[in-house]
Short mmCIF file of C-alpha atoms in Angstrom, two decimals:
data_model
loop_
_atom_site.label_atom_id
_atom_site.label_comp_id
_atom_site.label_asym_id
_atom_site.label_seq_id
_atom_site.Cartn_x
_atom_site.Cartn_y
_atom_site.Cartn_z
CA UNK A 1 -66.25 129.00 1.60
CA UNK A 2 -69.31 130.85 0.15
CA UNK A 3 -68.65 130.82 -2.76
CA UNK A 4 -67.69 126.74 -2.78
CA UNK A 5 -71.28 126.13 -1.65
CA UNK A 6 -73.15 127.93 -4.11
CA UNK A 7 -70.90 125.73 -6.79
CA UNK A 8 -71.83 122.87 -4.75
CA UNK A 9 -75.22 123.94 -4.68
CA UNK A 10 -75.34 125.15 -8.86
CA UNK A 11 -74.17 120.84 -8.99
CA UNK A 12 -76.46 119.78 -6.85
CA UNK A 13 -79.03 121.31 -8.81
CA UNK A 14 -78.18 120.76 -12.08
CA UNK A 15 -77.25 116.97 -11.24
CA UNK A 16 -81.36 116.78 -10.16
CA UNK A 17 -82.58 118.31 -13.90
CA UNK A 18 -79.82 115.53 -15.43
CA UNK A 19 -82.90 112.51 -15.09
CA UNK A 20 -85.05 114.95 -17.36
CA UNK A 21 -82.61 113.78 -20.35
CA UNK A 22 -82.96 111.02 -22.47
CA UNK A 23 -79.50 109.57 -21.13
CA UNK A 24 -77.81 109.00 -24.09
CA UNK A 25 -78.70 112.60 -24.82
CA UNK A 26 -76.42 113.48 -21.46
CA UNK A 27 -73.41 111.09 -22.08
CA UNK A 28 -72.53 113.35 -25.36
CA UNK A 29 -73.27 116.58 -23.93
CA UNK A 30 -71.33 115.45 -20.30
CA UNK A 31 -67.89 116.41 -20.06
CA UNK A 32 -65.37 113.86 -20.82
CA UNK A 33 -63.94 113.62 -16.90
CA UNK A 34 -62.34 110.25 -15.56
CA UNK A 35 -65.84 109.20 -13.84
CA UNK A 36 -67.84 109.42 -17.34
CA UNK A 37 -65.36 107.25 -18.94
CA UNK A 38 -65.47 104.96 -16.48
CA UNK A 39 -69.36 105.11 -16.95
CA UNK A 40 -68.73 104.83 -20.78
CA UNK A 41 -66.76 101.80 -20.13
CA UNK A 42 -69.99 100.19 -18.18
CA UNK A 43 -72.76 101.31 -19.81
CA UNK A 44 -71.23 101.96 -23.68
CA UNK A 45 -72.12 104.03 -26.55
CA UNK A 46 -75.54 103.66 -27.98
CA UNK A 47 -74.09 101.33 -30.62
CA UNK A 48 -72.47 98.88 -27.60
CA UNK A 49 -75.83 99.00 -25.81
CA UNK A 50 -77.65 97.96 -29.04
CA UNK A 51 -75.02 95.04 -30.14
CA UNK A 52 -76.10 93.88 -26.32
CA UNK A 53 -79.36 91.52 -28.22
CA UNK A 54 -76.23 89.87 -30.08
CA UNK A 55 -73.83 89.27 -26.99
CA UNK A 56 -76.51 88.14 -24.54
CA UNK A 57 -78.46 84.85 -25.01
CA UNK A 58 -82.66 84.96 -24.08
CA UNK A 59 -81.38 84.52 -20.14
CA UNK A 60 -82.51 87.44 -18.84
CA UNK A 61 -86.07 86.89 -17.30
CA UNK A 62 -84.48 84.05 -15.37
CA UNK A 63 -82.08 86.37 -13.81
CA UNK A 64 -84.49 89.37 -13.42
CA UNK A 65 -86.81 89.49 -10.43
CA UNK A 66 -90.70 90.22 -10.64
CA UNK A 67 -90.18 93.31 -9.52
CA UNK A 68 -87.35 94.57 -12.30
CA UNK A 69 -89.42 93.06 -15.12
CA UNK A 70 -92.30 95.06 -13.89
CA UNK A 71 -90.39 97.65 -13.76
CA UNK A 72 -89.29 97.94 -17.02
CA UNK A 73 -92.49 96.67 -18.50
CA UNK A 74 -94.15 100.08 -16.81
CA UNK A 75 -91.74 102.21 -18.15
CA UNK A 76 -91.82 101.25 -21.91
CA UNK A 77 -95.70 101.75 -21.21
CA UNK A 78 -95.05 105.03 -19.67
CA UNK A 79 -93.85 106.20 -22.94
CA UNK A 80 -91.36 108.04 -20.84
CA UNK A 81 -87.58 107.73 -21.25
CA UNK A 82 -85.51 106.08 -18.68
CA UNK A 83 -83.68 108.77 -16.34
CA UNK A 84 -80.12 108.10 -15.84
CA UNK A 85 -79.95 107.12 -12.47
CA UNK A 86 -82.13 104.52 -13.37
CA UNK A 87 -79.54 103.28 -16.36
CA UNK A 88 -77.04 103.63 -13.53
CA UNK A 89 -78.94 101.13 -10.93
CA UNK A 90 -79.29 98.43 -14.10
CA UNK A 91 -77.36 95.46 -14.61
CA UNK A 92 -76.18 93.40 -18.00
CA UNK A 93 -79.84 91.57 -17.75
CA UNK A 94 -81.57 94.42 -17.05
CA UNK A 95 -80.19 97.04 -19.96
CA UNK A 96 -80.78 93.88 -22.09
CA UNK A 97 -84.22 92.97 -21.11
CA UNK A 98 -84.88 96.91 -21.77
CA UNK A 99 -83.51 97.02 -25.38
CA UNK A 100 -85.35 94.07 -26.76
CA UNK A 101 -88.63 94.47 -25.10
CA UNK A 102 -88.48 97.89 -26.79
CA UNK A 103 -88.09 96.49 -30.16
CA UNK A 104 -90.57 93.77 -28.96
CA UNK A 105 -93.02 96.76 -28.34
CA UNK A 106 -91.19 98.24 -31.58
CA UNK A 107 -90.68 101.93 -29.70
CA UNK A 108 -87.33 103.68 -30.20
CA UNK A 109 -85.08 103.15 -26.55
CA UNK A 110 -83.95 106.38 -26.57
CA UNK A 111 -86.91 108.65 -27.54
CA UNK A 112 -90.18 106.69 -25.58
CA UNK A 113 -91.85 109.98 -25.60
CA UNK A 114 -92.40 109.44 -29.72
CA UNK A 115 -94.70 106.65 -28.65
CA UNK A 116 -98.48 106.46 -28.48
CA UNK A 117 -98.88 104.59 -25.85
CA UNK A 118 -101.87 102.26 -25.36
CA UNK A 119 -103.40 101.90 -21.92
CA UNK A 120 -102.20 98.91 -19.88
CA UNK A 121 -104.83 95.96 -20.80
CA UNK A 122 -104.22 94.00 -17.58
CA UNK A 123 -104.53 96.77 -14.93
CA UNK A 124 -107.67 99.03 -15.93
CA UNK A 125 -109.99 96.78 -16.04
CA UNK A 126 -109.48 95.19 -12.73
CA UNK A 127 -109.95 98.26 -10.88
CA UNK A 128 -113.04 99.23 -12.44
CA UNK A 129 -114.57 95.95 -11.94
CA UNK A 130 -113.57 95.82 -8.35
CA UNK A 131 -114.78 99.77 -7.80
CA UNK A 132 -118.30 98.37 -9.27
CA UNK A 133 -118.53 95.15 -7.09
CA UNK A 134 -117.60 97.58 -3.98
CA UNK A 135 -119.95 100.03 -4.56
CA UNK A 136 -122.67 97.09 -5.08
CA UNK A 137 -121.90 95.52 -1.55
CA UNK A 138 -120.87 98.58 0.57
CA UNK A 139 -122.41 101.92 -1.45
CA UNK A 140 -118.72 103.21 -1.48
CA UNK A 141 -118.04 105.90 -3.98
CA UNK A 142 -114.47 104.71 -4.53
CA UNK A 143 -112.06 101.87 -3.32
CA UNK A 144 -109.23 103.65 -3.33
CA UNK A 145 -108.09 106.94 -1.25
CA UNK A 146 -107.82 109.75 -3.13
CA UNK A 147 -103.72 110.53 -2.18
CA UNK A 148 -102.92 106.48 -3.46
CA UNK A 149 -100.71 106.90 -6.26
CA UNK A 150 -101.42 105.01 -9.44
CA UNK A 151 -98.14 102.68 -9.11
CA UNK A 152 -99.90 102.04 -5.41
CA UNK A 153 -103.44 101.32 -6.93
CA UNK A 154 -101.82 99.16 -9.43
CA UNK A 155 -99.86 97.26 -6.41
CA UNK A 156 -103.61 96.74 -4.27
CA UNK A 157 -105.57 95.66 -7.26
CA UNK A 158 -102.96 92.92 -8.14
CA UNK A 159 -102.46 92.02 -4.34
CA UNK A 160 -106.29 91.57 -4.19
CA UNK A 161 -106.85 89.77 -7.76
CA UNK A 162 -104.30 87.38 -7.27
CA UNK A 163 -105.04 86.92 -3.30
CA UNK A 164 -108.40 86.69 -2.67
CA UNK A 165 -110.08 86.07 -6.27
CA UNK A 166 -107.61 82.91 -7.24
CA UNK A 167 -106.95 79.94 -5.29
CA UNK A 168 -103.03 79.16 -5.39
CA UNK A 169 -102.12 76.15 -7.33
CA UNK A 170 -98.47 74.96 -6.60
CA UNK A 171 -98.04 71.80 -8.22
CA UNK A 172 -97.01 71.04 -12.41
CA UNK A 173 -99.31 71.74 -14.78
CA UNK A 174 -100.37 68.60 -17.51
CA UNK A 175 -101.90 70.60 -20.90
CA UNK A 176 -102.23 67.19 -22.76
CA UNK A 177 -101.05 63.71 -22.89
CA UNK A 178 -99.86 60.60 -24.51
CA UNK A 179 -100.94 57.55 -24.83
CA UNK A 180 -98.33 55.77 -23.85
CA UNK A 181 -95.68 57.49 -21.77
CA UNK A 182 -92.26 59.36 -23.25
CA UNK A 183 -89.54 56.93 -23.15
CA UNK A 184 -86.90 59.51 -22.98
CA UNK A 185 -86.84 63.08 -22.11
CA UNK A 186 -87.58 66.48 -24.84
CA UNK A 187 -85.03 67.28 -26.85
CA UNK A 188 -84.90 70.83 -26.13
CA UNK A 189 -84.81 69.50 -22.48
CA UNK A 190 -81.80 67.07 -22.86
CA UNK A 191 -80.03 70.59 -24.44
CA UNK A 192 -80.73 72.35 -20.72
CA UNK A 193 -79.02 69.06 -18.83
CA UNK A 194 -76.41 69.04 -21.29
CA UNK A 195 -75.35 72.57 -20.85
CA UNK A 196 -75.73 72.44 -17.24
CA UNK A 197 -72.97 69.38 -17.54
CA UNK A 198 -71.17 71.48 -19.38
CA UNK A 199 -70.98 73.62 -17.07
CA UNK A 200 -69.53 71.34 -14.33
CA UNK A 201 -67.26 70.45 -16.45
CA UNK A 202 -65.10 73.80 -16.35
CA UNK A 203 -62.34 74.37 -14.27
CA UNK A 204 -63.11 74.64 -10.55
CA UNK A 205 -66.55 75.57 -11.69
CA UNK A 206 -67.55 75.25 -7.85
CA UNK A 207 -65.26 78.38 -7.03
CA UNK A 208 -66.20 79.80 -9.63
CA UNK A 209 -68.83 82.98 -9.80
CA UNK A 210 -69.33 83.39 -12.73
CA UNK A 211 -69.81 79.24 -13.54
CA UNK A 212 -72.32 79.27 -10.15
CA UNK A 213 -74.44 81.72 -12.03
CA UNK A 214 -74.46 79.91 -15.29
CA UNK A 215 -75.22 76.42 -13.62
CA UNK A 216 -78.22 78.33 -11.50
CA UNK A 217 -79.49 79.53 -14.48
CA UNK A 218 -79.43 76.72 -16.42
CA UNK A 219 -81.00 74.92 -13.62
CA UNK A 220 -83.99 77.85 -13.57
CA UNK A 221 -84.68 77.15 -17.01
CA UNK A 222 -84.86 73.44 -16.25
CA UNK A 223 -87.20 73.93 -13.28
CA UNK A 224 -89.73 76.12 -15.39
CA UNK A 225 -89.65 73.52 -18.51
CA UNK A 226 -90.43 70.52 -15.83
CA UNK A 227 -93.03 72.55 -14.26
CA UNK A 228 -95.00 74.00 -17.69
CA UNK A 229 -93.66 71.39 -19.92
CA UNK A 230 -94.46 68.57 -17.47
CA UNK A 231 -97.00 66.23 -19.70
CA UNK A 232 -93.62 66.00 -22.10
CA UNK A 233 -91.90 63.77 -19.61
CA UNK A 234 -91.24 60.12 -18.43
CA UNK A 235 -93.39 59.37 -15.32
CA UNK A 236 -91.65 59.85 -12.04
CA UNK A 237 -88.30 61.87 -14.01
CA UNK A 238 -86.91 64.72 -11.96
CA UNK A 239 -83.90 66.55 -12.72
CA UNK A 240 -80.72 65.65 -10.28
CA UNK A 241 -77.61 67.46 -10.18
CA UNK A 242 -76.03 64.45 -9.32
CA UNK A 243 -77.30 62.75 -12.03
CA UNK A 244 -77.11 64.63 -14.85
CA UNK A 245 -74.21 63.30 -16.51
CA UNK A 246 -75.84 60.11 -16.94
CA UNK A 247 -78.67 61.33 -18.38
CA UNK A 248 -77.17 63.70 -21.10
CA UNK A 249 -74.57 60.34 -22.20
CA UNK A 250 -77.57 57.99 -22.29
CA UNK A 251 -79.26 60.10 -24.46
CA UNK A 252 -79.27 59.78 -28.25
CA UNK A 253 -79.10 63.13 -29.69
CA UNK A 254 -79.17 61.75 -33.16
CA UNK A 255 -82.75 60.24 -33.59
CA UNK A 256 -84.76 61.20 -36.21
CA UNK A 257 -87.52 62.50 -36.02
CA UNK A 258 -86.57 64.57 -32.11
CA UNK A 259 -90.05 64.97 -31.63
CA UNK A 260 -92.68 62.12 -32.27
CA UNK A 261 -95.91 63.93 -30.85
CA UNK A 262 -98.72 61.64 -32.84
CA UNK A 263 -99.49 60.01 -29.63
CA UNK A 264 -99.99 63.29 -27.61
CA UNK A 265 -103.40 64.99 -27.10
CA UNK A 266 -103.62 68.52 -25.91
CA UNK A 267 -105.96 69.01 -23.36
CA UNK A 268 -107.32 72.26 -25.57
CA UNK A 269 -109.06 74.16 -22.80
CA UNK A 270 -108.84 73.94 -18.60
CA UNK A 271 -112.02 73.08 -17.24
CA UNK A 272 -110.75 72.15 -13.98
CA UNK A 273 -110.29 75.33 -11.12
CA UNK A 274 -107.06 74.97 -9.63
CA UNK A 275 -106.45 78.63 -8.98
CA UNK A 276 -104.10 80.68 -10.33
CA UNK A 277 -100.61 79.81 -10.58
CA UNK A 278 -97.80 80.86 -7.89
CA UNK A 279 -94.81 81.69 -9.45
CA UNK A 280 -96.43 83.43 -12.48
CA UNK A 281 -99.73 84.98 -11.21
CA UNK A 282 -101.49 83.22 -14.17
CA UNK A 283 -104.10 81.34 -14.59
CA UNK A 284 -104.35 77.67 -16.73
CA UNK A 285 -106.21 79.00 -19.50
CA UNK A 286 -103.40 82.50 -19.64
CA UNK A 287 -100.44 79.71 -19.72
CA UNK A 288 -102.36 78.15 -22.27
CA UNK A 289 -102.80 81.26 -24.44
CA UNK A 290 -99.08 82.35 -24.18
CA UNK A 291 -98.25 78.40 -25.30
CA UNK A 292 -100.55 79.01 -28.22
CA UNK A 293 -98.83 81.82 -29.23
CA UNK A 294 -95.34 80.39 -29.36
CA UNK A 295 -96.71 77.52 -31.24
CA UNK A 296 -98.45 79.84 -33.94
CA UNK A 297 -94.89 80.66 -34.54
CA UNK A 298 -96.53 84.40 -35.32
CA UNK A 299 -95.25 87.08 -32.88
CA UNK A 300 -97.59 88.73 -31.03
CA UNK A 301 -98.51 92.38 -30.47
CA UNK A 302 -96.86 92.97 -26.68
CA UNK A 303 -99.31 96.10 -26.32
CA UNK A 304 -101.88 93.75 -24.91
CA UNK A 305 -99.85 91.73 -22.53
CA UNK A 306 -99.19 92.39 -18.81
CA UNK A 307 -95.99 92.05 -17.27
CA UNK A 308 -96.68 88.88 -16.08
CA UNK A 309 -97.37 87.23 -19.61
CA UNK A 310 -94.58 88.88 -20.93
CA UNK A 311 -92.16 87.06 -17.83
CA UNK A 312 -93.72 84.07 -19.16
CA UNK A 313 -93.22 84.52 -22.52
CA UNK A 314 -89.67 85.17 -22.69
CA UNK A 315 -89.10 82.14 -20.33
CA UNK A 316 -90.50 80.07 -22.64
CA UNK A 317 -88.89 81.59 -25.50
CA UNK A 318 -85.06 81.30 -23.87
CA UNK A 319 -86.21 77.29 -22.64
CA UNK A 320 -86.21 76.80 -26.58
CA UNK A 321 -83.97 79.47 -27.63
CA UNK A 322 -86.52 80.82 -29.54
CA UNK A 323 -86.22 85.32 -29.85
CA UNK A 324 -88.50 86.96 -28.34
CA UNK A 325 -88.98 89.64 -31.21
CA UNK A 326 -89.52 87.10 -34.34
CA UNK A 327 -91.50 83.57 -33.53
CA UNK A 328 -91.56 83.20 -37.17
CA UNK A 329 -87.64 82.07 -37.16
CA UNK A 330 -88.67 79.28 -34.85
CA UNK A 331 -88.44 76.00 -35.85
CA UNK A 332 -91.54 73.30 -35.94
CA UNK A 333 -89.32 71.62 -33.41
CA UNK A 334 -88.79 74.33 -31.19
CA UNK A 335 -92.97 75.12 -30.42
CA UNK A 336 -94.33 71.66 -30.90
CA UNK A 337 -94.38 70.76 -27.08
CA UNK A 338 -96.64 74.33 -26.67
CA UNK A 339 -99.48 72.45 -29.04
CA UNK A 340 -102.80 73.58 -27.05
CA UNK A 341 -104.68 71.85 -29.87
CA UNK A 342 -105.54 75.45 -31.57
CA UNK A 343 -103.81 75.96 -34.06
CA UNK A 344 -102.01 73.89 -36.79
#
């Protein structure tokens, strides 16, 4: 009995020092027993993981909370590879999300430790800003305790920025518009409806899992682009399950040119303080910058975005199926409703 609780003891340990691997390291130095091929099998070889940018689609912020894409935002900034368990407690999305935001920060997955890491441009700031306005009002050396961790300082700053120094604005945002009003929905739009009718078309989709995710996801996507994209539509249209089969056959997919934006006129800058936004902790003129981006069609450096303009970002980019890693394979079509009247 002694001597089956040191073994369990020698496991214990050496299961706790497994996390200080990079863990593809420990999958080929792991003994082939049932349970690692069964964890093969899940997670893959390095190769499968890779060849997971091809099999996926852009989906993944949409089914990633704020928390998980925070999450793996901080740890490709904490130059520090991810531990096993954490690959363990992953799902498709997540693994995903990880692989191309590393080539998006273009850092090897496996080795983040060969990385020189920038400091986080959204965080530091903040917190010396706020230590400086709270020693001006209440001659405090420091706001935080001394025992706060940084992940905890990060969490107050944020809590306090967003709460207290931002109204909340909840309603859709209009960055431009026309002079006389769209007769017919975006193009890139009508795709979103079509594919959640495709969807409902399937096989007892409504019994479905798998379909029940798709069609939520779809419908995400279509939520976001009538929120952000909301100067793009006809007055008074609102997406309708119901409805949407009606609206994807009266469509005409075929007209030339898809886009006809010569009556549209970006608003260019926000002048008006409606707070910040709810769902994506950014303000008007942030949104605006990330839009600008996308339509410069030139991808930008993801060192100097925050997690919460990189959640933006790829939303935007998997509304138009645009990659995340290369803007410059985007079509003119596929940014032209993101024209903030700055560039081109």
């Amino acid at each position: 009995m002694e001597v089956a609780t040191m073994v369990s003891q020698e496991d214990e340990d050496e299961e706790e020092e497994l996390p200080m691997l990079p863990v593809f390291t420990i999958f080929l130095q792991q003994e082939e027993t049932l349970e690692l091929k069964d964890t093969r099998r899940e997670l893959g070889t390095c190769n499968d993981l890779n060849d997971m940018r091809k099999l996926t689609s852009n989906d993944e912020a949409f089914n990633l909370s704020r928390q998980q894409i925070r999450q793996i935002v901080d740890i490709i900034r904490s130059c520090k590879t991810p531990t096993l368990s954490t690959y363990m407690r992953w799902d498709q999305y997540a693994i995903s999300f990880y692989l191309k935001l590393c080539t998006c920060f273009r850092v090897d997955y496996q080795h983040l430790e060969s990385t020189v890491c920038p400091p986080s441009p959204e965080v530091m700031p903040l917190v010396k800003e706020q230590e400086e306005h709270t020693v001006d009002r209440g001659g405090m050396d420091h706001l935080f305790p001394k025992e706060m961790s940084h992940a905890e300082r990060i969490e107050q700053v944020e809590h306090m920025y967003i709460g207290s120094s931002f109204l909340i604005n909840t309603e859709p945002f209009k960055f431009g518009s026309y002079s006389s009003t769209p007769e017919c929905i975006p193009y890139h739009l009508y795709l979103l409806v079509k594919e959640a009718v495709d969807i409902m078309k399937r096989f007892e989709w409504h019994n479905n899992p798998n379909d029940l995710v798709d069609l939520a996801t779809v419908e995400k996507k279509i939520s976001f682009f009538c929120t952000y994209l909301h100067s793009h539509l006809p007055t008074g249209w609102s997406y309708e399950r119901d409805r949407a089969s009606s609206v994807v056959a009266g469509y005409d997919s075929t007209r030339k040119p898809r886009y006809f934006m010569a009556g549209y006129t970006p608003i260019r800058d926000w002048v008006e303080d409606v707070g910040c936004d709810e769902d994506t902790y950014l303000t008007p003129q942030e949104l605006m910058d990330i839009m600008s981006i996308l339509h410069s069609r030139k991808t930008p450096t993801f060192w100097n975005f925050g997690w919460q303009q990189i959640s933006f970002y790829c939303k935007l980019c998997s509304c138009f199926g645009i990659d995340y890693h290369c803007l410059e394979a985007a079509s003119e079509d596929d940014v032209c409703l993101m024209n903030m009247g700055r560039n081109g």
